[in-house]
Protein backbone atom coordinates (compact mmCIF):
# COMPACT_ATOMS: atom_id res chain seq x y z
CA MET A 1 -2.62 34.74 17.93
CA HIS A 2 0.73 33.06 17.08
CA GLN A 3 2.09 32.87 20.04
CA LEU A 4 5.71 31.92 20.32
CA ILE A 5 6.51 28.18 21.38
CA GLU A 6 9.63 26.18 20.74
CA ARG A 7 8.94 23.16 19.48
CA ALA A 8 12.12 20.42 17.90
CA GLU A 9 9.21 20.44 15.09
CA LEU A 10 11.00 24.63 15.00
CA HIS A 11 14.72 23.22 14.68
CA ASP A 12 14.02 20.87 12.63
CA MET A 13 12.36 22.70 9.63
CA SER A 14 14.57 25.78 9.71
CA LYS A 15 17.35 23.85 9.10
CA ALA A 16 15.69 21.91 6.32
CA ILE A 17 15.17 25.45 4.48
CA THR A 18 18.66 27.35 5.37
CA THR A 19 20.33 24.63 4.21
CA PRO A 20 21.68 25.08 0.85
CA HIS A 21 19.73 22.86 -2.01
CA ASP A 22 19.83 22.73 -5.61
CA GLY A 23 16.22 23.93 -7.31
CA PRO A 24 12.91 24.57 -5.57
CA GLN A 25 11.89 22.76 -2.13
CA THR A 26 8.73 22.23 -0.63
CA ILE A 27 7.95 21.89 3.12
CA VAL A 28 4.56 20.22 4.42
CA ILE A 29 2.84 20.59 8.07
CA SER A 30 -0.07 18.66 8.30
CA GLY A 31 -1.52 17.70 11.44
CA ALA A 32 -5.17 16.77 12.91
CA PRO A 33 -7.59 20.89 13.51
CA GLY A 34 -6.04 22.73 16.13
CA THR A 35 -2.18 21.14 16.59
CA GLY A 36 -0.66 24.62 15.81
CA LYS A 37 0.40 24.11 11.42
CA SER A 38 -0.65 27.76 11.02
CA THR A 39 1.74 29.31 13.54
CA LEU A 40 4.40 26.98 13.26
CA ALA A 41 4.31 28.19 9.37
CA VAL A 42 4.36 31.76 10.48
CA GLN A 43 7.16 31.21 13.37
CA VAL A 44 9.78 29.08 10.87
CA ALA A 45 9.10 31.50 8.19
CA HIS A 46 10.37 34.60 10.70
CA ARG A 47 13.16 32.62 12.22
CA CYS A 48 14.10 31.91 8.12
CA SER A 49 13.77 35.82 6.70
CA ASN A 50 17.43 36.62 6.65
CA HIS A 51 17.94 33.75 4.26
CA PHE A 52 15.26 35.20 1.72
CA PRO A 53 16.42 38.26 0.14
CA ASP A 54 13.50 39.18 -2.15
CA GLY A 55 11.56 38.70 0.62
CA GLN A 56 8.19 36.61 2.37
CA LEU A 57 4.45 36.01 1.14
CA TYR A 58 1.32 34.44 3.33
CA LEU A 59 -1.49 33.37 1.67
CA ASN A 60 -4.01 31.59 3.12
CA LEU A 61 -5.99 29.04 0.74
CA LEU A 62 -9.24 28.61 3.11
CA GLY A 63 -9.08 24.99 2.79
CA THR A 64 -11.15 24.34 5.98
CA THR A 65 -12.53 28.05 6.71
CA PRO A 66 -16.16 27.11 8.00
CA GLU A 67 -18.52 28.23 6.01
CA ARG A 68 -15.87 29.69 3.20
CA PRO A 69 -14.88 28.13 -0.83
CA PRO A 70 -11.17 27.04 -0.53
CA MET A 71 -9.63 28.96 -3.16
CA THR A 72 -9.14 27.38 -6.83
CA SER A 73 -5.87 27.23 -8.11
CA THR A 74 -6.38 30.11 -10.44
CA GLU A 75 -7.38 32.25 -7.61
CA ALA A 76 -4.39 31.20 -5.16
CA ALA A 77 -1.92 32.20 -8.44
CA GLU A 78 -3.96 35.48 -9.29
CA ALA A 79 -3.92 36.32 -5.36
CA LEU A 80 0.47 35.29 -5.60
CA LEU A 81 0.58 37.96 -8.80
CA GLU A 82 -0.75 40.60 -7.34
CA MET A 83 1.17 40.26 -4.11
CA LEU A 84 3.85 40.28 -6.19
CA GLY A 85 3.20 43.78 -7.60
CA PRO A 86 2.74 45.36 -10.97
CA ARG A 87 4.43 43.55 -14.20
CA PRO A 88 5.72 45.03 -17.33
CA GLY A 89 3.60 45.07 -19.79
CA GLN A 90 0.67 43.82 -16.86
CA GLN A 91 -2.51 42.04 -18.90
CA MET A 92 -5.75 40.53 -18.30
CA VAL A 93 -4.55 36.65 -17.23
CA THR A 94 -6.15 33.60 -18.46
CA PRO A 95 -7.36 31.00 -15.87
CA GLU A 96 -4.95 28.29 -17.94
CA ARG A 97 -1.40 31.22 -17.51
CA ALA A 98 -1.82 32.67 -14.01
CA GLY A 99 0.03 29.50 -12.37
CA THR A 100 2.94 29.47 -15.39
CA LEU A 101 2.88 33.37 -14.98
CA VAL A 102 3.58 32.36 -11.41
CA ARG A 103 6.22 30.52 -11.80
CA ASP A 104 8.31 32.52 -14.36
CA ILE A 105 8.17 35.62 -12.40
CA LEU A 106 9.34 33.93 -9.71
CA SER A 107 12.09 31.88 -11.47
CA ASP A 108 15.02 34.57 -10.34
CA ARG A 109 13.85 35.55 -7.04
CA GLN A 110 14.23 33.96 -3.57
CA LEU A 111 11.22 34.26 -1.63
CA LEU A 112 9.70 31.98 0.81
CA ILE A 113 6.21 31.72 0.41
CA VAL A 114 3.67 30.66 3.62
CA LEU A 115 0.53 28.65 2.05
CA ASP A 116 -1.33 28.12 4.50
CA ASP A 117 -4.48 25.83 4.79
CA ALA A 118 -4.45 23.23 1.99
CA ALA A 119 -7.55 21.51 1.04
CA SER A 120 -6.08 19.37 -1.27
CA VAL A 121 -2.81 18.29 -3.13
CA GLY A 122 -6.10 18.92 -6.54
CA GLN A 123 -5.35 22.79 -5.17
CA VAL A 124 -1.52 23.23 -4.91
CA ARG A 125 -0.43 21.07 -7.42
CA PRO A 126 -0.55 23.24 -10.19
CA LEU A 127 1.09 26.24 -8.93
CA LEU A 128 4.27 24.26 -7.88
CA PRO A 129 6.94 24.65 -8.10
CA LEU A 130 6.51 27.92 -7.43
CA GLY A 131 10.77 28.68 -9.04
CA SER A 132 14.24 27.30 -8.43
CA ARG A 133 14.93 29.55 -5.45
CA THR A 134 11.89 29.86 -3.97
CA THR A 135 11.04 27.77 -0.06
CA VAL A 136 6.89 27.22 -0.56
CA VAL A 137 6.12 26.20 3.08
CA LEU A 138 2.33 24.27 3.00
CA THR A 139 -0.11 24.03 6.12
CA SER A 140 -2.73 21.19 5.59
CA ARG A 141 -4.64 18.98 7.28
CA THR A 142 -3.87 15.99 4.84
CA ARG A 143 -0.74 14.38 4.67
CA LEU A 144 -0.05 15.79 0.77
CA ALA A 145 2.47 13.38 0.34
CA SER A 146 2.18 12.33 -3.29
CA LEU A 147 3.57 16.31 -4.14
CA PRO A 148 6.92 15.89 -5.23
CA GLY A 149 10.35 16.80 -3.82
CA THR A 150 8.75 17.42 -0.43
CA HIS A 151 9.63 18.26 3.33
CA LEU A 152 6.94 16.04 5.55
CA VAL A 153 6.70 17.43 8.88
CA THR A 154 3.26 15.86 11.00
CA LEU A 155 2.92 17.68 14.13
CA GLY A 156 0.50 15.53 16.82
CA SER A 157 -0.52 16.68 19.92
CA LEU A 158 1.98 18.97 22.62
CA SER A 159 3.80 17.86 25.74
CA THR A 160 2.88 18.62 28.72
CA GLN A 161 5.62 21.32 28.96
CA ALA A 162 5.33 22.43 25.99
CA ALA A 163 1.78 23.24 26.70
CA VAL A 164 2.97 24.99 29.82
CA ALA A 165 5.04 27.32 28.10
CA LEU A 166 2.58 27.96 25.74
CA LEU A 167 0.22 28.97 28.51
CA ARG A 168 2.53 31.32 29.82
CA THR A 169 3.16 33.20 26.69
CA MET A 170 -0.60 34.38 27.22
CA LEU A 171 -0.82 34.61 31.07
CA THR A 172 1.88 36.27 32.58
CA ASP A 173 -0.07 37.15 35.94
CA GLY A 174 1.51 34.23 37.83
CA ARG A 175 -2.21 32.28 37.36
CA ILE A 176 0.05 29.48 35.40
CA GLU A 177 2.85 29.41 38.48
CA ARG A 178 0.05 29.17 41.55
CA ASP A 179 -1.96 26.00 40.86
CA PRO A 180 0.06 23.30 38.28
CA LEU A 181 -3.05 20.22 39.38
CA ALA A 182 -4.83 22.79 37.47
CA VAL A 183 -3.08 23.65 34.85
CA ALA A 184 -2.14 19.99 34.18
CA ARG A 185 -6.14 19.10 34.69
CA LEU A 186 -6.58 21.93 31.49
CA ILE A 187 -4.40 20.59 29.14
CA HIS A 188 -5.70 17.07 29.63
CA LEU A 189 -9.35 18.67 28.89
CA CYS A 190 -7.57 20.69 25.70
CA GLY A 191 -6.52 17.74 24.30
CA HIS A 192 -2.75 18.73 24.75
CA LEU A 193 -3.48 20.59 21.39
CA ALA A 194 -2.82 24.42 20.75
CA LEU A 195 -5.56 26.08 19.09
CA PRO A 196 -7.84 24.71 22.29
CA LEU A 197 -5.08 25.98 25.13
CA ARG A 198 -4.69 28.61 23.24
CA ILE A 199 -8.21 30.47 23.60
CA THR A 200 -8.24 28.87 26.89
CA ALA A 201 -5.51 31.62 28.05
CA ALA A 202 -7.47 34.27 25.69
CA ARG A 203 -10.53 33.46 28.17
CA LEU A 204 -8.50 33.73 31.29
CA ALA A 205 -6.25 36.74 30.15
CA ALA A 206 -9.85 38.20 29.08
CA ARG A 207 -11.18 37.31 32.60
CA PRO A 208 -8.58 38.40 35.41
CA SER A 209 -10.95 37.57 38.46
CA TRP A 210 -11.00 33.19 37.10
CA SER A 211 -8.10 31.44 38.56
CA VAL A 212 -7.24 28.27 36.19
CA SER A 213 -9.47 26.01 38.81
CA ASP A 214 -12.43 28.33 37.47
CA MET A 215 -11.54 27.15 33.82
CA VAL A 216 -11.06 24.21 34.32
CA ASP A 217 -14.68 23.71 36.35
CA ARG A 218 -16.68 25.29 32.71
CA LEU A 219 -14.55 22.74 31.00
CA ALA A 220 -15.15 19.60 32.96
CA ASP A 221 -18.32 19.02 31.86
CA GLU A 222 -18.54 17.17 28.36
CA ASP A 223 -21.70 18.20 26.89
CA ARG A 224 -20.26 21.94 27.27
CA ARG A 225 -16.94 21.60 26.76
CA LEU A 226 -16.92 23.11 23.06
CA ASP A 227 -19.08 25.03 23.71
CA GLU A 228 -16.40 26.81 26.28
CA LEU A 229 -13.76 26.77 23.69
CA ARG A 230 -14.58 29.45 22.21
CA VAL A 231 -12.89 33.11 22.14
CA GLU A 232 -14.05 36.27 19.43
CA ASP A 233 -13.82 34.23 16.07
CA LEU A 234 -12.12 30.66 17.34
CA ASP A 235 -14.77 28.42 17.50
CA LEU A 236 -13.08 25.39 17.94
CA ARG A 237 -16.52 22.77 17.33
CA ALA A 238 -16.71 25.22 14.16
CA ILE A 239 -12.53 24.33 13.29
CA LEU A 240 -13.54 20.19 13.59
CA GLY A 241 -17.04 20.16 11.88
CA VAL A 242 -15.16 21.32 8.74
CA SER A 243 -13.22 18.06 9.09
CA LEU A 244 -16.56 16.11 9.88
CA ARG A 245 -18.36 17.64 6.90
CA ALA A 246 -15.85 16.70 4.59
CA LEU A 247 -16.16 13.07 5.80
CA ARG A 248 -19.97 12.94 5.16
CA ASP A 249 -19.28 14.75 1.20
CA VAL A 250 -17.07 11.25 0.33
CA ASP A 251 -18.67 8.84 -2.21
CA ASP A 252 -20.53 5.52 -1.70
CA GLU A 253 -17.33 3.75 -1.76
CA GLN A 254 -15.83 5.18 1.01
CA GLN A 255 -18.88 4.99 3.63
CA SER A 256 -16.48 1.92 5.22
CA VAL A 257 -13.86 4.95 6.29
CA ARG A 258 -17.44 7.18 7.76
CA ARG A 259 -18.52 4.61 9.67
CA THR A 260 -15.19 3.26 11.01
CA PHE A 261 -14.73 7.03 12.63
CA TYR A 262 -17.64 6.89 14.02
CA ALA A 263 -17.82 3.72 15.38
CA LEU A 264 -14.13 4.65 17.19
CA GLY A 265 -15.70 7.53 19.24
CA GLN A 266 -18.25 4.91 20.61
CA LEU A 267 -15.07 2.98 22.08
CA PRO A 268 -14.65 3.39 26.06
CA THR A 269 -10.79 4.11 25.57
CA ASN A 270 -8.46 6.58 22.99
CA GLN A 271 -6.12 4.24 22.73
CA ILE A 272 -7.20 1.72 19.98
CA ASP A 273 -5.65 -1.20 18.01
CA LEU A 274 -6.50 -3.16 14.55
CA THR A 275 -8.22 -5.88 16.09
CA THR A 276 -10.94 -3.61 18.06
CA VAL A 277 -11.51 -1.80 14.40
CA ALA A 278 -11.68 -4.89 13.05
CA GLY A 279 -14.20 -5.56 15.30
CA LEU A 280 -16.04 -2.66 15.66
CA LEU A 281 -17.06 -3.32 11.75
CA GLY A 282 -16.91 -6.65 11.89
CA GLN A 283 -14.77 -6.86 8.53
CA PRO A 284 -11.48 -8.59 8.68
CA ARG A 285 -7.86 -6.69 9.22
CA THR A 286 -7.55 -5.52 6.12
CA VAL A 287 -10.42 -3.96 5.04
CA ALA A 288 -10.64 -2.55 8.53
CA GLU A 289 -6.41 -1.12 8.52
CA ALA A 290 -7.44 0.32 4.93
CA ALA A 291 -10.14 2.37 6.15
CA ILE A 292 -8.24 3.75 9.25
CA GLU A 293 -5.03 4.16 7.63
CA GLN A 294 -7.40 6.77 5.61
CA LEU A 295 -8.19 8.74 8.56
CA VAL A 296 -5.19 8.97 9.75
CA ASP A 297 -4.29 10.22 6.23
CA LEU A 298 -6.70 13.11 7.17
CA ASN A 299 -4.90 13.63 10.73
CA LEU A 300 -8.46 12.32 12.16
CA VAL A 301 -6.33 9.46 14.18
CA GLU A 302 -3.25 9.47 15.15
CA SER A 303 -1.02 6.26 14.33
CA PRO A 304 1.82 6.21 16.87
CA THR A 305 3.32 2.82 16.06
CA PRO A 306 1.82 -0.06 12.84
CA GLY A 307 -1.35 -1.22 14.06
CA ARG A 308 -1.83 1.28 17.46
CA TYR A 309 -4.18 4.17 16.77
CA HIS A 310 -5.32 7.33 19.71
CA LEU A 311 -8.42 9.12 18.93
CA ASN A 312 -7.69 12.64 20.35
CA PRO A 313 -10.26 13.41 23.07
CA LEU A 314 -11.51 16.38 21.64
CA ILE A 315 -12.35 15.11 18.08
CA LYS A 316 -13.77 12.00 20.11
CA LEU A 317 -16.57 13.98 21.98
CA LEU A 318 -17.19 16.16 18.49
CA THR A 319 -18.12 12.18 17.05
CA LEU A 320 -20.81 12.25 20.40
CA GLN A 321 -21.89 15.35 19.73
CA GLN A 322 -22.92 15.09 15.43
């Protein structure tokens, strides 16, 4: 379901990847669940393929796959070794040697490697850099900002224009054009996020007799909205739930982060300022800021400007149904 949509980030990333540079290069695409990180990584890899004569590799690190543990660094290195093919005098690879061997093999190759859905810095740091002429595109729900020499790209929600363009790639039978008001409402109910829009479009494509208004009616009920955002192996509730489970697993020192997140869900508005957060917690502004900024780093909360925050309505809805 990697439908092509033109995002400004695609142009910027393509330019960064294809501009000559010395040494390895790592690009990190981060964003909230459902923002289209994996799709963007695949798109940019396809667009830049001619600049990598030794080819491209793709590996899903399973960082947030429901009911699956993330790959370890060693498992990821072994998977890359298998994709790179037989080696002269091939021997069993020990966990301690796997990452080093991958880097040795890639030292004279020019590849683009997509490492999709990284769980944490600790998972990918032992793998990097993957060869001096290799470009790595990482996707993750966390920012991974501490990785050295990275170009950071943070994805947010889609503009209305981009959301309409995405729907049109999947529904070419005129339903998008026939009811622009219903389309606008659909985009709003999907939180302007790429994944729920793809899910709703896939459901409409499978039901030619449904209008866009029919889909809007099904999403209008908040109690069933997340249940409606599911098709085949894509389940938005399960995908969002991975991030919430990780938040529940934080240690005692991080309790304020979890408490802040669920408190935000109780607010009547999705637009939040720091004073409101401090009042919710009954804590000084410095404590409140530290907690909510960690949620920003986890891409569970957006911060369009310093001291101002936004909670996506679909993420908020999930906090209310826990």
